[in-house]
């Protein structure tokens, strides 16, 4: 697919349409069709189809998949896509346009809740003229897709829903001409282009993403397994706080779940949560809350057992926590048969054991509260009297005492036979040797791998793709009707131990029709390993292929790096691959857990991208998105577009810096002029939050690093005061580029004043270091951290003796200081080292920290270091194994070891000044903005103290070449063009 044209588009003549029912239904997959004839006439022009939808669409023309979209955006500025579809249409014959629209119905970290809608227009252009052939209107037909289970739960609080697909429930020929849609509904016209919430429609700002099939490396394991007897997933947040679907902010809930467990005979009941969604498992049976020491399991999994007599028992689950929207996964197993039902309470309808009823009741919420970090705190009473009384209830009849709080659970907020729990909690797990023939399942071969059956058990085939990937799972198989095939993707395993994706329901359930069939998931996933579990098969399943449709922003590997150090070469490669995997329609933090555009992360990712791929389009796209969050806060959101209104001040400061760096890379003065007013706007609001001491004193998520140094949500946090100094200076430089030097001078002066206040108030003479913070009560931080000293140096805060002291800390970090906890913080550390001319220390640190990842089998770089202290257990070396904010070595090995840095805006002049840092030789390429690249190759002759330097670059680029101190330079210069 090619990038869209930037020509002027004809006015929209189509209407927004939707189906009957709710305006914003939860997790609705809705099909739209239009049957039409194309005139049998020759045309030298293009036939262009443009469309957009809320929330996401997949487009088919005569059954051929054409594209998916739209890109994430704020609804008030919704992009539309355009495709040339003339080659797919049949002149003089029947044609069908079919669109599958997934409407979320809940806010996520990518999406602000709007309403369901589809807008599509087909045009034929001839020269400057265009003619509308058709548009969405009331003549279109629509139906809810019958194969998708709307009760599927959230993938994570950041994302929308998992897939549960029953291929018996739908005729996939709905995409084709000739399909009989007489029983479908007529679409409803809901408004014209410009209607709320989509008040502005704009052309797609970036190229279309790639989709390339990638096959696995091998079948890793074969296991005969059996899951826990009963499992389910609950949308606790929506059950307890229904209005929370309108936002993605954290919510405190105080409530309970209740069920009646009937034991067929005396026995042991095991209750467990393999992923509690940050809601710790707390269990009461017949009025007795089990003690903390009764729970067991590898954190965060929790299990508890109780011996129960035959008969009925009241089960209560305590829900008292701040929740972001993760699903609550629950399982039960017993050594004797048992049954579950919702308790019956006089005066409360919809409870009990009726058809379609959820076997639990909700009690509460007794209290709820929405939390927005940059607004006054919401205080929630976590122990109200009614809640405390309900917790003491010991029997089903006792629930009558709190009947006003008891209510049935909406079946749409619950599903049973939970794939995540069934995969992670096995009551039987028998490893089997992998038959050689089963490896055919992972090959591009006409022969299938046959999945063996194990009587009374399920069969799990664990597939290793050999590396981290992101995109859409696809497969082809032959199976008996009703066979269930579950898919679960995860990132890491070692010596048989799996790191389950806690707080990420990375699953797909596919129920087979009879015979041979294919499926391609419509939900993006990140993974390396894919557990494929066959359940309830009446005959062996023939698995013809499993693959992943790898999907990323379209970039080539224009940047390269190779050196005399094999470890650095591998670190560079996995860092580059990480960045590519985290390039979607924006940069995202990770392809698995969140897929969220975090503003601060993306500043570093932008620099890495320049050196790996040279893309300016994606960077301009993400930088222009940020100011659109101003309606949520003038301080700008830390992730956009998002239903979570959150502020990390440092992230906004990094955005300011990224705007200047993008101008410097591209030389685009129009960009500088466009973005400067937004930079000025938000920094003025930050300056308004300086206190009487002249320091930034702000309520927010005052984050810099995942490490245990003090960065409180209230008070003066030193690193962000220091980064504000840098942001003010970068804003002044951007103002000059935008032709507003006078305003730039005002920000320079503000930076000088803030720097003075930092040195006056935040240096601790007794510690001979900068404080991490001054708390809201005026007391200084107890911790002293490397984070603060690194940022002070990078932002030019100290001078004189203090600068020398801080430099010593940076070269040899004191053991008593809090150490750097993430590769994200290492980026600033490496920046500071490069600024100080300490590239050898930088290279040594990269080898040590990132080398540990390589030694542990990493194919991409991790979110945190194992020493960060934020993982669930000792076996978890990190949470996310693919994190864009960690890929800094690409930038530093290119800018320092190869020594390539732009000197002028647009890189019309480039300095090449290699820093060997212990290497004997290095070579590589750095992309230039717009077109071309610089190829650098150097080698040292230590005996003669000479460097041989070869540089190939476009003749239009002015080069400034320099060798390392103490070496003579021999230069070979190749001019291109």
PDB file of C-alpha atoms in Angstrom, residues 369-524:
ATOM      1  CA  UNK A 369     -13.807   7.378  43.179  1.00  0.00           C
ATOM      2  CA  UNK A 370     -12.114   8.490  39.979  1.00  0.00           C
ATOM      3  CA  UNK A 371      -8.512   9.691  40.275  1.00  0.00           C
ATOM      4  CA  UNK A 372      -6.836  12.228  37.985  1.00  0.00           C
ATOM      5  CA  UNK A 373      -3.265  12.887  39.019  1.00  0.00           C
ATOM      6  CA  UNK A 374      -3.111  16.538  37.952  1.00  0.00           C
ATOM      7  CA  UNK A 375      -6.369  17.462  39.708  1.00  0.00           C
ATOM      8  CA  UNK A 376      -7.216  17.670  43.413  1.00  0.00           C
ATOM      9  CA  UNK A 377      -7.098  14.262  45.069  1.00  0.00           C
ATOM     10  CA  UNK A 378     -10.305  12.239  45.360  1.00  0.00           C
ATOM     11  CA  UNK A 379     -10.646  10.826  48.871  1.00  0.00           C
ATOM     12  CA  UNK A 380     -12.528   7.538  49.087  1.00  0.00           C
ATOM     13  CA  UNK A 381     -13.616   5.906  52.343  1.00  0.00           C
ATOM     14  CA  UNK A 382     -12.201   2.408  51.903  1.00  0.00           C
ATOM     15  CA  UNK A 383     -13.935   1.031  55.016  1.00  0.00           C
ATOM     16  CA  UNK A 384     -17.553   2.259  55.027  1.00  0.00           C
ATOM     17  CA  UNK A 385     -19.821   0.711  57.634  1.00  0.00           C
ATOM     18  CA  UNK A 386     -22.093  -1.076  55.144  1.00  0.00           C
ATOM     19  CA  UNK A 387     -19.085  -2.735  53.516  1.00  0.00           C
ATOM     20  CA  UNK A 388     -17.695  -3.833  56.866  1.00  0.00           C
ATOM     21  CA  UNK A 389     -21.087  -5.315  57.774  1.00  0.00           C
ATOM     22  CA  UNK A 390     -21.373  -7.149  54.449  1.00  0.00           C
ATOM     23  CA  UNK A 391     -17.958  -8.716  54.958  1.00  0.00           C
ATOM     24  CA  UNK A 392     -19.247 -10.370  58.142  1.00  0.00           C
ATOM     25  CA  UNK A 393     -22.108 -12.181  56.386  1.00  0.00           C
ATOM     26  CA  UNK A 394     -21.734 -15.932  56.802  1.00  0.00           C
ATOM     27  CA  UNK A 395     -24.661 -17.430  54.871  1.00  0.00           C
ATOM     28  CA  UNK A 396     -26.837 -16.968  51.804  1.00  0.00           C
ATOM     29  CA  UNK A 397     -29.775 -15.976  53.972  1.00  0.00           C
ATOM     30  CA  UNK A 398     -27.629 -13.369  55.686  1.00  0.00           C
ATOM     31  CA  UNK A 399     -27.332 -11.446  52.420  1.00  0.00           C
ATOM     32  CA  UNK A 400     -30.884 -10.223  53.012  1.00  0.00           C
ATOM     33  CA  UNK A 401     -29.409  -7.833  55.572  1.00  0.00           C
ATOM     34  CA  UNK A 402     -27.660  -5.915  52.787  1.00  0.00           C
ATOM     35  CA  UNK A 403     -30.141  -6.545  49.963  1.00  0.00           C
ATOM     36  CA  UNK A 404     -30.026  -2.903  48.855  1.00  0.00           C
ATOM     37  CA  UNK A 405     -26.411  -3.489  47.826  1.00  0.00           C
ATOM     38  CA  UNK A 406     -26.871  -6.859  46.123  1.00  0.00           C
ATOM     39  CA  UNK A 407     -27.439  -7.003  42.367  1.00  0.00           C
ATOM     40  CA  UNK A 408     -26.994  -9.395  39.451  1.00  0.00           C
ATOM     41  CA  UNK A 409     -24.002  -9.045  37.142  1.00  0.00           C
ATOM     42  CA  UNK A 410     -24.584  -8.049  33.538  1.00  0.00           C
ATOM     43  CA  UNK A 411     -23.647 -11.153  31.480  1.00  0.00           C
ATOM     44  CA  UNK A 412     -21.742  -8.933  29.040  1.00  0.00           C
ATOM     45  CA  UNK A 413     -19.202  -8.234  31.797  1.00  0.00           C
ATOM     46  CA  UNK A 414     -18.356 -11.865  32.456  1.00  0.00           C
ATOM     47  CA  UNK A 415     -17.309 -14.946  30.566  1.00  0.00           C
ATOM     48  CA  UNK A 416     -16.584 -18.462  31.710  1.00  0.00           C
ATOM     49  CA  UNK A 417     -13.978 -21.007  30.494  1.00  0.00           C
ATOM     50  CA  UNK A 418     -11.403 -18.246  30.620  1.00  0.00           C
ATOM     51  CA  UNK A 419      -8.555 -18.956  28.194  1.00  0.00           C
ATOM     52  CA  UNK A 420      -5.902 -17.227  30.295  1.00  0.00           C
ATOM     53  CA  UNK A 421      -6.757 -19.206  33.418  1.00  0.00           C
ATOM     54  CA  UNK A 422      -7.114 -22.454  31.498  1.00  0.00           C
ATOM     55  CA  UNK A 423      -3.673 -21.960  29.977  1.00  0.00           C
ATOM     56  CA  UNK A 424      -1.819 -20.839  33.105  1.00  0.00           C
ATOM     57  CA  UNK A 425      -3.481 -23.116  35.694  1.00  0.00           C
ATOM     58  CA  UNK A 426      -3.043 -26.787  34.825  1.00  0.00           C
ATOM     59  CA  UNK A 427      -4.081 -29.500  37.186  1.00  0.00           C
ATOM     60  CA  UNK A 428      -2.345 -31.966  34.845  1.00  0.00           C
ATOM     61  CA  UNK A 429       0.802 -31.056  32.900  1.00  0.00           C
ATOM     62  CA  UNK A 430       2.604 -33.950  31.208  1.00  0.00           C
ATOM     63  CA  UNK A 431       5.477 -33.049  28.868  1.00  0.00           C
ATOM     64  CA  UNK A 432       5.681 -35.200  25.721  1.00  0.00           C
ATOM     65  CA  UNK A 433       8.411 -35.687  23.116  1.00  0.00           C
ATOM     66  CA  UNK A 434       7.767 -33.620  19.995  1.00  0.00           C
ATOM     67  CA  UNK A 435       7.148 -35.870  16.953  1.00  0.00           C
ATOM     68  CA  UNK A 436       9.294 -34.864  13.990  1.00  0.00           C
ATOM     69  CA  UNK A 437       6.197 -34.622  11.814  1.00  0.00           C
ATOM     70  CA  UNK A 438       4.631 -32.011  14.101  1.00  0.00           C
ATOM     71  CA  UNK A 439       7.339 -29.538  13.067  1.00  0.00           C
ATOM     72  CA  UNK A 440       5.553 -29.302   9.686  1.00  0.00           C
ATOM     73  CA  UNK A 441       2.955 -27.177  11.468  1.00  0.00           C
ATOM     74  CA  UNK A 442       5.439 -24.288  11.605  1.00  0.00           C
ATOM     75  CA  UNK A 443       6.718 -24.576   8.038  1.00  0.00           C
ATOM     76  CA  UNK A 444       5.486 -23.092   4.769  1.00  0.00           C
ATOM     77  CA  UNK A 445       4.682 -26.602   3.618  1.00  0.00           C
ATOM     78  CA  UNK A 446       1.689 -28.300   2.015  1.00  0.00           C
ATOM     79  CA  UNK A 447       1.895 -31.079   4.603  1.00  0.00           C
ATOM     80  CA  UNK A 448       0.254 -30.526   8.005  1.00  0.00           C
ATOM     81  CA  UNK A 449       1.558 -31.265  11.446  1.00  0.00           C
ATOM     82  CA  UNK A 450      -0.859 -33.623  13.158  1.00  0.00           C
ATOM     83  CA  UNK A 451      -1.654 -32.681  16.762  1.00  0.00           C
ATOM     84  CA  UNK A 452      -1.896 -35.909  18.775  1.00  0.00           C
ATOM     85  CA  UNK A 453      -4.812 -36.537  21.110  1.00  0.00           C
ATOM     86  CA  UNK A 454      -4.519 -37.613  24.742  1.00  0.00           C
ATOM     87  CA  UNK A 455      -7.696 -39.244  26.125  1.00  0.00           C
ATOM     88  CA  UNK A 456      -9.253 -37.163  28.868  1.00  0.00           C
ATOM     89  CA  UNK A 457      -6.692 -34.391  28.408  1.00  0.00           C
ATOM     90  CA  UNK A 458      -6.051 -31.423  26.156  1.00  0.00           C
ATOM     91  CA  UNK A 459      -2.990 -31.091  23.921  1.00  0.00           C
ATOM     92  CA  UNK A 460      -0.781 -28.027  24.011  1.00  0.00           C
ATOM     93  CA  UNK A 461       1.675 -27.284  21.204  1.00  0.00           C
ATOM     94  CA  UNK A 462       4.131 -24.575  22.247  1.00  0.00           C
ATOM     95  CA  UNK A 463       5.528 -22.698  19.261  1.00  0.00           C
ATOM     96  CA  UNK A 464       8.651 -20.529  19.281  1.00  0.00           C
ATOM     97  CA  UNK A 465       8.912 -17.851  16.601  1.00  0.00           C
ATOM     98  CA  UNK A 466      12.580 -17.468  17.515  1.00  0.00           C
ATOM     99  CA  UNK A 467      12.277 -13.754  18.159  1.00  0.00           C
ATOM    100  CA  UNK A 468       9.849 -11.111  19.332  1.00  0.00           C
ATOM    101  CA  UNK A 469       7.183 -10.172  16.781  1.00  0.00           C
ATOM    102  CA  UNK A 470       4.109  -7.986  16.591  1.00  0.00           C
ATOM    103  CA  UNK A 471       1.098  -8.243  14.345  1.00  0.00           C
ATOM    104  CA  UNK A 472      -1.766 -10.619  13.652  1.00  0.00           C
ATOM    105  CA  UNK A 473      -1.870 -14.344  14.374  1.00  0.00           C
ATOM    106  CA  UNK A 474      -3.049 -16.410  11.399  1.00  0.00           C
ATOM    107  CA  UNK A 475      -3.496 -20.148  10.942  1.00  0.00           C
ATOM    108  CA  UNK A 476      -4.927 -22.908   8.794  1.00  0.00           C
ATOM    109  CA  UNK A 477      -6.160 -26.215  10.192  1.00  0.00           C
ATOM    110  CA  UNK A 478      -8.480 -29.154   9.668  1.00  0.00           C
ATOM    111  CA  UNK A 479     -10.591 -30.186  12.652  1.00  0.00           C
ATOM    112  CA  UNK A 480     -13.870 -31.687  13.758  1.00  0.00           C
ATOM    113  CA  UNK A 481     -16.831 -29.463  14.478  1.00  0.00           C
ATOM    114  CA  UNK A 482     -16.769 -27.975  17.954  1.00  0.00           C
ATOM    115  CA  UNK A 483     -13.046 -28.458  18.512  1.00  0.00           C
ATOM    116  CA  UNK A 484     -11.690 -25.545  20.540  1.00  0.00           C
ATOM    117  CA  UNK A 485      -8.256 -24.177  19.736  1.00  0.00           C
ATOM    118  CA  UNK A 486      -6.866 -21.683  22.257  1.00  0.00           C
ATOM    119  CA  UNK A 487      -3.942 -19.390  21.491  1.00  0.00           C
ATOM    120  CA  UNK A 488      -1.871 -17.594  24.121  1.00  0.00           C
ATOM    121  CA  UNK A 489       1.141 -15.437  23.317  1.00  0.00           C
ATOM    122  CA  UNK A 490       3.947 -14.586  25.703  1.00  0.00           C
ATOM    123  CA  UNK A 491       7.444 -13.165  25.490  1.00  0.00           C
ATOM    124  CA  UNK A 492       9.861 -15.154  27.616  1.00  0.00           C
ATOM    125  CA  UNK A 493      10.687 -18.601  28.941  1.00  0.00           C
ATOM    126  CA  UNK A 494      13.843 -20.100  30.351  1.00  0.00           C
ATOM    127  CA  UNK A 495      14.630 -23.728  31.236  1.00  0.00           C
ATOM    128  CA  UNK A 496      10.966 -24.676  31.063  1.00  0.00           C
ATOM    129  CA  UNK A 497       9.757 -21.748  33.204  1.00  0.00           C
ATOM    130  CA  UNK A 498       7.284 -19.424  31.485  1.00  0.00           C
ATOM    131  CA  UNK A 499       6.837 -15.792  32.281  1.00  0.00           C
ATOM    132  CA  UNK A 500       3.091 -15.374  32.016  1.00  0.00           C
ATOM    133  CA  UNK A 501       1.832 -12.005  30.812  1.00  0.00           C
ATOM    134  CA  UNK A 502       0.346 -10.750  34.054  1.00  0.00           C
ATOM    135  CA  UNK A 503      -2.137  -7.917  33.449  1.00  0.00           C
ATOM    136  CA  UNK A 504      -2.167  -8.830  29.747  1.00  0.00           C
ATOM    137  CA  UNK A 505      -4.777 -11.306  28.478  1.00  0.00           C
ATOM    138  CA  UNK A 506      -2.885 -12.158  25.295  1.00  0.00           C
ATOM    139  CA  UNK A 507      -5.306 -14.893  24.217  1.00  0.00           C
ATOM    140  CA  UNK A 508      -7.572 -15.961  21.364  1.00  0.00           C
ATOM    141  CA  UNK A 509     -10.213 -18.716  21.389  1.00  0.00           C
ATOM    142  CA  UNK A 510     -11.249 -20.244  18.074  1.00  0.00           C
ATOM    143  CA  UNK A 511     -14.083 -22.782  17.885  1.00  0.00           C
ATOM    144  CA  UNK A 512     -13.907 -24.883  14.740  1.00  0.00           C
ATOM    145  CA  UNK A 513     -16.535 -25.776  12.187  1.00  0.00           C
ATOM    146  CA  UNK A 514     -16.107 -29.109  10.434  1.00  0.00           C
ATOM    147  CA  UNK A 515     -13.247 -29.434   7.968  1.00  0.00           C
ATOM    148  CA  UNK A 516     -10.414 -27.279   6.690  1.00  0.00           C
ATOM    149  CA  UNK A 517     -10.484 -23.610   7.648  1.00  0.00           C
ATOM    150  CA  UNK A 518      -8.374 -20.493   7.990  1.00  0.00           C
ATOM    151  CA  UNK A 519      -8.460 -17.532  10.308  1.00  0.00           C
ATOM    152  CA  UNK A 520      -6.470 -14.326  10.593  1.00  0.00           C
ATOM    153  CA  UNK A 521      -6.863 -12.423  13.841  1.00  0.00           C
ATOM    154  CA  UNK A 522      -7.980  -8.812  13.692  1.00  0.00           C
ATOM    155  CA  UNK A 523      -6.346  -7.932  17.028  1.00  0.00           C
ATOM    156  CA  UNK A 524      -2.696  -6.893  17.152  1.00  0.00           C
TER     157      UNK A 524
END
